[in-house]
Amino acid sequence: MIDLKQLQNNFDDVSSRLQRKGVDTELIHAIQEKSRALKAAKAAFEKAQAAQNEMSKLFGQYKREGKDVGELKAKVDANKLRINELIEKQRDAEEALRHTVMGVPNLPDDEVPDGSDESDNVELCKVLTPRTFTFTPKEHWELAEQNGWIDFERGVKIAKSRFAVVCDEGARLERALINFMLDFNRQRGFTEVSVPAIVNRTALEGTGQLPKFEEDLYKIEDEPLYLIPTAEVPLTNLFQDEILPAETLPVKMTGYTSCFRKEAGSAGRDTRGMIRQHQFHKVELVALARPDESDALFDEMVACASDLLKALELPHRLVTLCTGDLGFSAAKTVDLEVWLPGQQCYREISSISNTRDFQARRAKIRYKEGKKNTLVHTLNGSSLAVGRTMVAIMENFQDASGAIAIPQVLQPYM
């Protein structure tokens, strides 16, 4: 959630930064007006409460002095009713402001490039040189069918489109990737955590998926519970409404989960193959840090994901997302895009984001230093999406016959 005090004190600056991310000026002014209304409601309540305290003192004084308290009692009773009305008015103002603000995205960092969509993202560097093939490389769905690794038809039969069944050596490769990624991340100092695949509404509000992206979530019928869209949600919310000792920071976690998304806004995109599934596996990196340490930790997480791809011998590039492609909760993001020779293009395989204190303010995650409580910075990123990593291995390690070699670092796991 954006800092309302910052909005009140630096309205023009916050407004211009939100507009860079595509937020309508009318919505920004609506937040400002609701913020003012809440401030006025609080002032009115505090004034009435102060008057009540003064009259209560007079009431005792009158009784001690034997004065008639009838008129004063009537004023006290009337003011009590007014205080109750003002409490309700303040609650209504708080809820109106909260409802509006919860749908407002994070402010982009100043260095984030302006742009309207992914075509305006800025390439930072390329890592490893794509292999030169002496034959026309096949796309992963052809290789999957040929090798009997992925059964798309049976996935549709037991569920619906965009579900797949991974079989035989494909299933072993999938498991090997998960174990390798978790071990790799543990060696980099990330503690392995296993979390539920179902979370409550409060958790999703804390990390920013709700209320804005409800149509993309799978909800449990008749319960306020949802299937997770990413392990970022349960891992970050482990510390929801907690105050951490400063010496425990940074907290660095990694976890493997299945993830579930309706992909409501992706009609017609990547309908073939494993790129965009309703259920997919992912190993996630999540960190909580002091504000002055979060930039260094962000770079560390980007390097961790890139080094993982290098270990798998997969060519990739690093891309800074522009304002138009930046996620709802992110202040800045670097995507890692892996080279797919079958498609002859780079495709996203990991996304590392620093949300600053945006999620921490929503989830009430703080740390104590001395007597002061301060919001942490939260960071998250795909260590790698497992399905897309399988796709990249299949396309990059194929031979002319369609057989697929296994990267050297994965061979001990298989």
Tab-separated table of C-alpha atoms in Angstrom:
chain	number	residue	atom	x	y	z
A	1	MET	CA	0.000	0.000	0.000
A	2	ILE	CA	1.321	3.458	-0.792
A	3	ASP	CA	2.298	5.756	2.076
A	4	LEU	CA	-0.642	8.089	2.669
A	5	LYS	CA	1.481	10.546	4.646
A	6	GLN	CA	3.821	10.771	1.680
A	7	LEU	CA	0.804	11.391	-0.559
A	8	GLN	CA	-0.464	14.180	1.711
A	9	ASN	CA	2.925	15.831	2.140
A	10	ASN	CA	4.218	15.400	-1.435
A	11	PHE	CA	1.064	15.098	-3.510
A	12	ASP	CA	2.529	16.355	-6.799
A	13	ASP	CA	5.520	14.000	-6.629
A	14	VAL	CA	3.473	10.916	-5.699
A	15	SER	CA	0.847	11.792	-8.300
A	16	SER	CA	3.415	12.073	-11.094
A	17	ARG	CA	5.047	8.764	-10.111
A	18	LEU	CA	1.695	6.967	-10.070
A	19	GLN	CA	0.849	8.437	-13.468
A	20	ARG	CA	4.095	6.936	-14.799
A	21	LYS	CA	2.572	3.574	-13.883
A	22	GLY	CA	-0.692	4.371	-15.652
A	23	VAL	CA	-2.848	5.372	-12.670
A	24	ASP	CA	-5.639	7.779	-13.636
A	25	THR	CA	-5.397	11.275	-12.136
A	26	GLU	CA	-9.052	11.098	-11.044
A	27	LEU	CA	-8.251	8.098	-8.850
A	28	ILE	CA	-5.265	9.916	-7.353
A	29	HIS	CA	-7.405	12.953	-6.513
A	30	ALA	CA	-10.085	10.636	-5.072
A	31	ILE	CA	-7.489	9.193	-2.691
A	32	GLN	CA	-6.411	12.692	-1.688
A	33	GLU	CA	-10.004	13.743	-0.990
A	34	LYS	CA	-10.753	10.581	1.014
A	35	SER	CA	-7.551	11.079	2.944
A	36	ARG	CA	-8.644	14.617	3.786
A	37	ALA	CA	-12.101	13.365	4.782
A	38	LEU	CA	-10.547	10.839	7.161
A	39	LYS	CA	-8.285	13.503	8.636
A	40	ALA	CA	-11.301	15.768	9.210
A	41	ALA	CA	-13.294	12.911	10.762
A	42	LYS	CA	-10.438	12.140	13.159
A	43	ALA	CA	-10.112	15.818	14.107
A	44	ALA	CA	-13.838	16.084	14.811
A	45	PHE	CA	-13.738	12.948	16.972
A	46	GLU	CA	-10.690	14.151	18.907
A	47	LYS	CA	-12.328	17.540	19.501
A	48	ALA	CA	-15.519	15.898	20.806
A	49	GLN	CA	-13.483	13.509	22.985
A	50	ALA	CA	-11.507	16.421	24.452
A	51	ALA	CA	-14.769	18.248	25.217
A	52	GLN	CA	-16.080	15.088	26.906
A	53	ASN	CA	-12.994	14.886	29.097
A	54	GLU	CA	-13.359	18.518	30.131
A	55	MET	CA	-17.060	18.081	30.966
A	56	SER	CA	-16.279	14.935	32.965
A	57	LYS	CA	-13.849	16.953	35.082
A	58	LEU	CA	-16.480	19.674	35.590
A	59	PHE	CA	-19.046	17.016	36.503
A	60	GLY	CA	-16.899	15.834	39.404
A	61	GLN	CA	-16.136	19.386	40.426
A	62	TYR	CA	-19.832	20.362	40.428
A	63	LYS	CA	-20.701	17.363	42.580
A	64	ARG	CA	-17.999	18.197	45.105
A	65	GLU	CA	-19.197	21.814	45.235
A	66	GLY	CA	-22.870	20.779	45.487
A	67	LYS	CA	-23.819	22.498	42.246
A	68	ASP	CA	-26.726	21.430	40.050
A	69	VAL	CA	-25.369	18.989	37.396
A	70	GLY	CA	-28.618	18.596	35.440
A	71	GLU	CA	-27.714	20.883	32.540
A	72	LEU	CA	-24.122	19.586	32.394
A	73	LYS	CA	-25.321	15.954	32.430
A	74	ALA	CA	-27.568	16.666	29.454
A	75	LYS	CA	-24.578	18.102	27.580
A	76	VAL	CA	-22.437	15.074	28.495
A	77	ASP	CA	-25.120	12.642	27.312
A	78	ALA	CA	-25.608	14.557	24.063
A	79	ASN	CA	-21.858	14.647	23.452
A	80	LYS	CA	-21.630	10.888	24.053
A	81	LEU	CA	-24.122	10.339	21.272
A	82	ARG	CA	-22.150	12.685	19.037
A	83	ILE	CA	-18.920	10.797	19.831
A	84	ASN	CA	-20.554	7.505	18.814
A	85	GLU	CA	-21.690	9.095	15.552
A	86	LEU	CA	-18.198	10.480	14.925
A	87	ILE	CA	-16.635	7.052	15.601
A	88	GLU	CA	-18.883	5.544	12.930
A	89	LYS	CA	-18.095	8.390	10.567
A	90	GLN	CA	-14.371	7.848	11.136
A	91	ARG	CA	-14.726	4.095	10.492
A	92	ASP	CA	-16.643	4.756	7.293
A	93	ALA	CA	-13.967	7.223	6.155
A	94	GLU	CA	-11.200	4.720	6.983
A	95	GLU	CA	-12.936	1.937	5.049
A	96	ALA	CA	-13.628	4.193	2.051
A	97	LEU	CA	-9.961	5.234	1.925
A	98	ARG	CA	-8.699	1.675	2.432
A	99	HIS	CA	-10.993	0.306	-0.285
A	100	THR	CA	-9.657	2.844	-2.778
A	101	VAL	CA	-5.997	2.652	-1.794
A	102	MET	CA	-5.883	-1.167	-1.896
A	103	GLY	CA	-6.409	-0.952	-5.656
A	104	VAL	CA	-3.553	1.512	-6.215
A	105	PRO	CA	-0.175	0.080	-7.348
A	106	ASN	CA	3.234	0.718	-5.866
A	107	LEU	CA	5.289	3.752	-6.874
A	108	PRO	CA	7.988	2.965	-9.452
A	109	ASP	CA	11.580	3.762	-8.567
A	110	ASP	CA	12.985	6.843	-10.278
A	111	GLU	CA	15.436	4.787	-12.369
A	112	VAL	CA	12.697	2.568	-13.852
A	113	PRO	CA	12.439	3.457	-17.563
A	114	ASP	CA	9.185	4.912	-18.865
A	115	GLY	CA	7.242	2.800	-21.329
A	116	SER	CA	3.836	1.431	-22.236
A	117	ASP	CA	4.451	-2.336	-22.527
A	118	GLU	CA	7.113	-5.057	-22.766
A	119	SER	CA	8.417	-3.640	-26.036
A	120	ASP	CA	9.811	-0.697	-24.023
A	121	ASN	CA	11.767	-2.866	-21.558
A	122	VAL	CA	15.522	-2.271	-21.522
A	123	GLU	CA	18.046	-5.066	-22.017
A	124	LEU	CA	20.871	-4.977	-19.469
A	125	CYS	CA	23.064	-7.794	-20.764
A	126	LYS	CA	23.179	-11.192	-22.436
A	127	VAL	CA	24.672	-14.201	-20.620
A	128	LEU	CA	26.097	-17.171	-22.582
A	129	THR	CA	25.994	-17.452	-26.366
A	130	PRO	CA	23.137	-19.399	-27.960
A	131	ARG	CA	24.207	-22.624	-29.618
A	132	THR	CA	24.447	-22.783	-33.403
A	133	PHE	CA	22.419	-25.689	-34.770
A	134	THR	CA	23.292	-27.595	-37.962
A	135	PHE	CA	19.594	-28.489	-38.273
A	136	THR	CA	16.301	-26.689	-37.709
A	137	PRO	CA	15.597	-27.001	-33.949
A	138	LYS	CA	12.167	-28.270	-32.978
A	139	GLU	CA	9.813	-26.559	-30.544
A	140	HIS	CA	9.285	-28.167	-27.171
A	141	TRP	CA	5.844	-29.621	-27.858
A	142	GLU	CA	7.211	-31.588	-30.815
A	143	LEU	CA	10.084	-32.881	-28.684
A	144	ALA	CA	7.707	-33.668	-25.803
A	145	GLU	CA	5.491	-35.781	-28.051
A	146	GLN	CA	8.432	-37.527	-29.712
A	147	ASN	CA	10.091	-38.464	-26.416
A	148	GLY	CA	6.883	-39.227	-24.521
A	149	TRP	CA	7.687	-36.618	-21.865
A	150	ILE	CA	4.502	-34.531	-21.801
A	151	ASP	CA	0.934	-35.633	-22.552
A	152	PHE	CA	-1.161	-32.596	-23.352
A	153	GLU	CA	-4.248	-34.525	-24.500
A	154	ARG	CA	-4.621	-36.454	-21.246
A	155	GLY	CA	-4.137	-33.228	-19.309
A	156	VAL	CA	-7.158	-31.820	-21.108
A	157	LYS	CA	-9.106	-35.058	-20.570
A	158	ILE	CA	-8.735	-35.061	-16.780
A	159	ALA	CA	-8.955	-31.267	-16.340
A	160	LYS	CA	-9.213	-28.844	-19.270
A	161	SER	CA	-6.954	-26.979	-21.689
A	162	ARG	CA	-3.688	-25.606	-20.294
A	163	PHE	CA	-3.186	-28.582	-18.001
A	164	ALA	CA	-0.562	-31.188	-18.843
A	165	VAL	CA	0.694	-34.566	-17.625
A	166	VAL	CA	4.479	-34.934	-17.386
A	167	CYS	CA	5.659	-38.519	-17.852
A	168	ASP	CA	8.634	-40.848	-17.527
A	169	GLU	CA	12.005	-39.104	-18.043
A	170	GLY	CA	10.184	-35.768	-18.248
A	171	ALA	CA	8.794	-36.309	-14.744
A	172	ARG	CA	12.264	-37.280	-13.494
A	173	LEU	CA	13.734	-34.138	-15.069
A	174	GLU	CA	11.045	-32.018	-13.424
A	175	ARG	CA	11.852	-33.496	-10.001
A	176	ALA	CA	15.584	-33.148	-10.609
A	177	LEU	CA	15.179	-29.449	-11.444
A	178	ILE	CA	13.198	-28.772	-8.264
A	179	ASN	CA	15.791	-30.479	-6.064
A	180	PHE	CA	18.712	-28.835	-7.863
A	181	MET	CA	17.188	-25.354	-7.560
A	182	LEU	CA	16.431	-25.756	-3.852
A	183	ASP	CA	19.933	-27.068	-3.142
A	184	PHE	CA	21.487	-24.254	-5.197
A	185	ASN	CA	19.490	-21.604	-3.309
A	186	ARG	CA	20.319	-23.135	0.082
A	187	GLN	CA	24.017	-22.869	-0.785
A	188	ARG	CA	23.402	-19.161	-1.447
A	189	GLY	CA	22.025	-18.676	2.063
A	190	PHE	CA	18.273	-19.029	1.435
A	191	THR	CA	16.474	-21.161	4.033
A	192	GLU	CA	14.219	-23.823	2.540
A	193	VAL	CA	10.578	-23.516	3.641
A	194	SER	CA	7.603	-25.706	2.715
A	195	VAL	CA	4.308	-23.789	2.808
A	196	PRO	CA	0.583	-24.458	2.166
A	197	ALA	CA	-0.759	-24.159	-1.376
A	198	ILE	CA	-3.962	-22.608	0.021
A	199	VAL	CA	-4.068	-19.198	1.706
A	200	ASN	CA	-6.702	-16.863	3.106
A	201	ARG	CA	-7.833	-13.532	1.733
A	202	THR	CA	-5.731	-11.503	4.165
A	203	ALA	CA	-2.531	-13.108	2.855
A	204	LEU	CA	-3.413	-12.246	-0.759
A	205	GLU	CA	-4.260	-8.684	0.240
A	206	GLY	CA	-0.913	-8.438	2.009
A	207	THR	CA	1.127	-9.199	-1.110
A	208	GLY	CA	-1.181	-7.281	-3.478
A	209	GLN	CA	-3.000	-9.982	-5.454
A	210	LEU	CA	-6.305	-8.903	-3.894
A	211	PRO	CA	-8.501	-7.083	-4.483
A	212	LYS	CA	-7.269	-6.130	-7.965
A	213	PHE	CA	-6.533	-9.573	-9.453
A	214	GLU	CA	-9.344	-11.674	-7.993
A	215	GLU	CA	-10.496	-12.868	-11.432
A	216	ASP	CA	-7.129	-14.565	-11.971
A	217	LEU	CA	-7.306	-16.613	-8.743
A	218	TYR	CA	-8.873	-20.002	-8.055
A	219	LYS	CA	-11.180	-19.654	-5.023
A	220	ILE	CA	-12.250	-22.506	-2.753
A	221	GLU	CA	-16.047	-22.793	-2.859
A	222	ASP	CA	-17.878	-21.649	0.299
A	223	GLU	CA	-14.629	-20.717	2.087
A	224	PRO	CA	-12.554	-17.508	2.138
A	225	LEU	CA	-9.563	-19.464	0.801
A	226	TYR	CA	-7.668	-19.464	-2.495
A	227	LEU	CA	-5.109	-21.602	-4.331
A	228	ILE	CA	-1.802	-19.737	-4.394
A	229	PRO	CA	-0.702	-18.013	-7.634
A	230	THR	CA	2.920	-18.028	-6.380
A	231	ALA	CA	4.854	-19.069	-3.257
A	232	GLU	CA	5.565	-15.357	-2.749
A	233	VAL	CA	2.164	-15.117	-1.029
A	234	PRO	CA	2.593	-17.661	1.794
A	235	LEU	CA	6.335	-17.052	2.234
A	236	THR	CA	5.971	-13.274	2.648
A	237	ASN	CA	2.911	-13.593	4.869
A	238	LEU	CA	4.645	-15.926	7.299
A	239	PHE	CA	5.621	-12.654	9.007
A	240	GLN	CA	2.263	-10.893	8.616
A	241	ASP	CA	1.491	-8.531	11.530
A	242	GLU	CA	4.828	-9.244	13.236
A	243	ILE	CA	7.647	-7.079	14.563
A	244	LEU	CA	11.020	-8.711	13.907
A	245	PRO	CA	14.208	-8.022	15.878
A	246	ALA	CA	16.588	-6.015	13.670
A	247	GLU	CA	19.364	-8.573	14.134
A	248	THR	CA	17.266	-11.279	12.420
A	249	LEU	CA	17.314	-9.372	9.116
A	250	PRO	CA	17.692	-10.093	6.325
A	251	VAL	CA	15.353	-13.093	6.201
A	252	LYS	CA	16.087	-15.125	3.048
A	253	MET	CA	13.779	-17.977	2.051
A	254	THR	CA	13.318	-20.375	-0.838
A	255	GLY	CA	10.409	-22.725	-1.416
A	256	TYR	CA	8.931	-25.044	-4.018
A	257	THR	CA	5.178	-25.019	-4.654
A	258	SER	CA	2.628	-25.743	-7.294
A	259	CYS	CA	1.030	-22.487	-8.462
A	260	PHE	CA	-2.447	-21.933	-9.873
A	261	ARG	CA	-3.640	-19.129	-12.164
A	262	LYS	CA	-6.705	-18.734	-14.341
A	263	GLU	CA	-4.663	-16.643	-16.799
A	264	ALA	CA	-7.840	-14.607	-17.295
A	265	GLY	CA	-6.082	-11.836	-19.196
A	266	SER	CA	-4.097	-14.048	-21.563
A	267	ALA	CA	-6.735	-15.291	-23.998
A	268	GLY	CA	-5.113	-16.527	-27.188
A	269	ARG	CA	-1.541	-16.315	-25.836
A	270	ASP	CA	0.730	-19.363	-25.646
A	271	THR	CA	-2.160	-21.796	-25.888
A	272	ARG	CA	0.135	-24.531	-27.137
A	273	GLY	CA	2.726	-26.224	-24.982
A	274	MET	CA	4.003	-25.556	-21.464
A	275	ILE	CA	4.654	-21.794	-21.491
A	276	ARG	CA	1.359	-20.660	-19.954
A	277	GLN	CA	-0.381	-23.304	-17.821
A	278	HIS	CA	-3.139	-23.054	-15.221
A	279	GLN	CA	-1.083	-25.227	-12.849
A	280	PHE	CA	2.695	-25.049	-12.839
A	281	HIS	CA	5.645	-25.658	-10.508
A	282	LYS	CA	7.988	-22.942	-9.358
A	283	VAL	CA	10.863	-22.491	-6.930
A	284	GLU	CA	10.621	-19.055	-5.348
A	285	LEU	CA	13.025	-16.669	-3.638
A	286	VAL	CA	11.593	-14.298	-0.990
A	287	ALA	CA	13.466	-11.920	1.297
A	288	LEU	CA	12.745	-9.375	4.030
A	289	ALA	CA	15.350	-6.691	4.577
A	290	ARG	CA	16.124	-3.377	6.209
A	291	PRO	CA	15.475	-0.520	3.754
A	292	ASP	CA	19.191	0.298	3.445
A	293	GLU	CA	20.003	-3.329	2.529
A	294	SER	CA	17.265	-4.119	0.019
A	295	ASP	CA	19.056	-2.887	-3.120
A	296	ALA	CA	22.086	-5.088	-2.427
A	297	LEU	CA	19.792	-8.031	-1.710
A	298	PHE	CA	17.907	-7.385	-4.950
A	299	ASP	CA	21.171	-7.620	-6.902
A	300	GLU	CA	22.036	-10.803	-4.990
A	301	MET	CA	18.705	-12.416	-5.951
A	302	VAL	CA	19.116	-11.458	-9.619
A	303	ALA	CA	22.624	-12.953	-9.585
A	304	CYS	CA	21.338	-16.125	-7.901
A	305	ALA	CA	18.745	-16.732	-10.646
A	306	SER	CA	21.236	-15.881	-13.404
A	307	ASP	CA	23.912	-18.163	-11.945
A	308	LEU	CA	21.338	-20.947	-11.764
A	309	LEU	CA	20.719	-20.584	-15.502
A	310	LYS	CA	24.468	-20.503	-16.148
A	311	ALA	CA	24.893	-23.729	-14.173
A	312	LEU	CA	22.223	-25.270	-16.420
A	313	GLU	CA	24.126	-23.941	-19.466
A	314	LEU	CA	21.099	-21.972	-20.656
A	315	PRO	CA	21.713	-18.711	-22.604
A	316	HIS	CA	19.640	-15.852	-21.223
A	317	ARG	CA	19.404	-12.103	-20.926
A	318	LEU	CA	18.560	-9.650	-18.148
A	319	VAL	CA	15.902	-7.015	-18.820
A	320	THR	CA	14.749	-4.040	-16.736
A	321	LEU	CA	10.973	-3.686	-16.893
A	322	CYS	CA	9.539	-0.325	-17.911
A	323	THR	CA	6.733	1.386	-15.996
A	324	GLY	CA	4.059	-0.019	-18.307
A	325	ASP	CA	5.176	-3.633	-17.752
A	326	LEU	CA	5.957	-3.327	-14.040
A	327	GLY	CA	3.852	-5.473	-11.709
A	328	PHE	CA	1.264	-4.069	-9.314
A	329	SER	CA	3.373	-4.421	-6.140
A	330	ALA	CA	6.811	-3.861	-7.669
A	331	ALA	CA	8.912	-0.709	-7.364
A	332	LYS	CA	11.460	-2.198	-9.766
A	333	THR	CA	11.850	-5.530	-11.558
A	334	VAL	CA	14.498	-7.345	-13.553
A	335	ASP	CA	13.291	-10.204	-15.737
A	336	LEU	CA	15.502	-13.073	-16.807
A	337	GLU	CA	14.594	-14.314	-20.272
A	338	VAL	CA	15.917	-17.646	-21.518
A	339	TRP	CA	16.787	-18.328	-25.170
A	340	LEU	CA	14.436	-20.807	-26.873
A	341	PRO	CA	15.958	-21.913	-30.206
A	342	GLY	CA	12.748	-23.615	-31.326
A	343	GLN	CA	10.897	-20.304	-31.042
A	344	GLN	CA	13.969	-18.225	-31.953
A	345	CYS	CA	13.340	-15.749	-29.144
A	346	TYR	CA	13.975	-15.001	-25.488
A	347	ARG	CA	11.119	-15.826	-23.082
A	348	GLU	CA	10.656	-14.866	-19.421
A	349	ILE	CA	11.752	-17.574	-16.998
A	350	SER	CA	12.271	-15.528	-13.833
A	351	SER	CA	11.209	-12.149	-12.489
A	352	ILE	CA	12.941	-10.509	-9.498
A	353	SER	CA	11.166	-7.585	-7.806
A	354	ASN	CA	11.795	-5.167	-4.953
A	355	THR	CA	8.456	-3.972	-3.556
A	356	ARG	CA	10.115	-1.600	-1.045
A	357	ASP	CA	7.685	-1.200	1.922
A	358	PHE	CA	4.534	-1.558	-0.220
A	359	GLN	CA	3.709	-5.148	0.801
A	360	ALA	CA	5.017	-4.656	4.335
A	361	ARG	CA	2.595	-1.780	4.899
A	362	ARG	CA	-0.340	-3.934	3.716
A	363	ALA	CA	0.786	-7.000	5.687
A	364	LYS	CA	2.060	-5.024	8.716
A	365	ILE	CA	5.572	-6.503	8.689
A	366	ARG	CA	7.970	-4.391	10.753
A	367	TYR	CA	11.284	-4.636	12.551
A	368	LYS	CA	12.369	-3.076	15.829
A	369	GLU	CA	15.571	-1.118	16.142
A	370	GLY	CA	15.916	0.526	19.530
A	371	LYS	CA	12.472	1.827	20.398
A	372	LYS	CA	11.384	2.446	16.810
A	373	ASN	CA	9.288	0.108	14.640
A	374	THR	CA	10.047	0.391	10.912
A	375	LEU	CA	8.497	-1.309	7.896
A	376	VAL	CA	10.750	-3.890	6.239
A	377	HIS	CA	11.364	-4.056	2.510
A	378	THR	CA	10.110	-7.245	0.841
A	379	LEU	CA	11.612	-8.813	-2.274
A	380	ASN	CA	10.519	-11.780	-4.333
A	381	GLY	CA	11.437	-13.627	-7.482
A	382	SER	CA	11.167	-16.900	-9.317
A	383	SER	CA	14.287	-18.898	-8.696
A	384	LEU	CA	13.059	-20.377	-11.951
A	385	ALA	CA	9.712	-21.532	-13.309
A	386	VAL	CA	10.176	-25.314	-13.520
A	387	GLY	CA	8.041	-25.928	-16.612
A	388	ARG	CA	9.706	-23.174	-18.601
A	389	THR	CA	13.124	-24.453	-17.534
A	390	MET	CA	12.169	-27.881	-18.876
A	391	VAL	CA	11.115	-26.215	-22.130
A	392	ALA	CA	14.468	-24.413	-22.330
A	393	ILE	CA	16.444	-27.622	-21.689
A	394	MET	CA	14.445	-29.544	-24.286
A	395	GLU	CA	14.973	-26.920	-26.990
A	396	ASN	CA	18.606	-26.070	-26.178
A	397	PHE	CA	19.843	-29.652	-25.603
A	398	GLN	CA	18.117	-31.429	-28.514
A	399	ASP	CA	20.021	-33.211	-31.257
A	400	ALA	CA	19.078	-33.804	-34.875
A	401	SER	CA	17.224	-37.020	-34.006
A	402	GLY	CA	15.083	-35.254	-31.384
A	403	ALA	CA	16.858	-36.857	-28.415
A	404	ILE	CA	17.506	-34.570	-25.457
A	405	ALA	CA	20.734	-34.452	-23.446
A	406	ILE	CA	20.616	-33.724	-19.722
A	407	PRO	CA	22.706	-30.776	-18.410
A	408	GLN	CA	25.716	-32.014	-16.464
A	409	VAL	CA	24.654	-30.468	-13.138
A	410	LEU	CA	21.365	-32.396	-13.230
A	411	GLN	CA	22.836	-35.818	-14.024
A	412	PRO	CA	23.529	-36.707	-10.342
A	413	TYR	CA	19.857	-35.973	-9.578
A	414	MET	CA	18.701	-38.379	-12.317
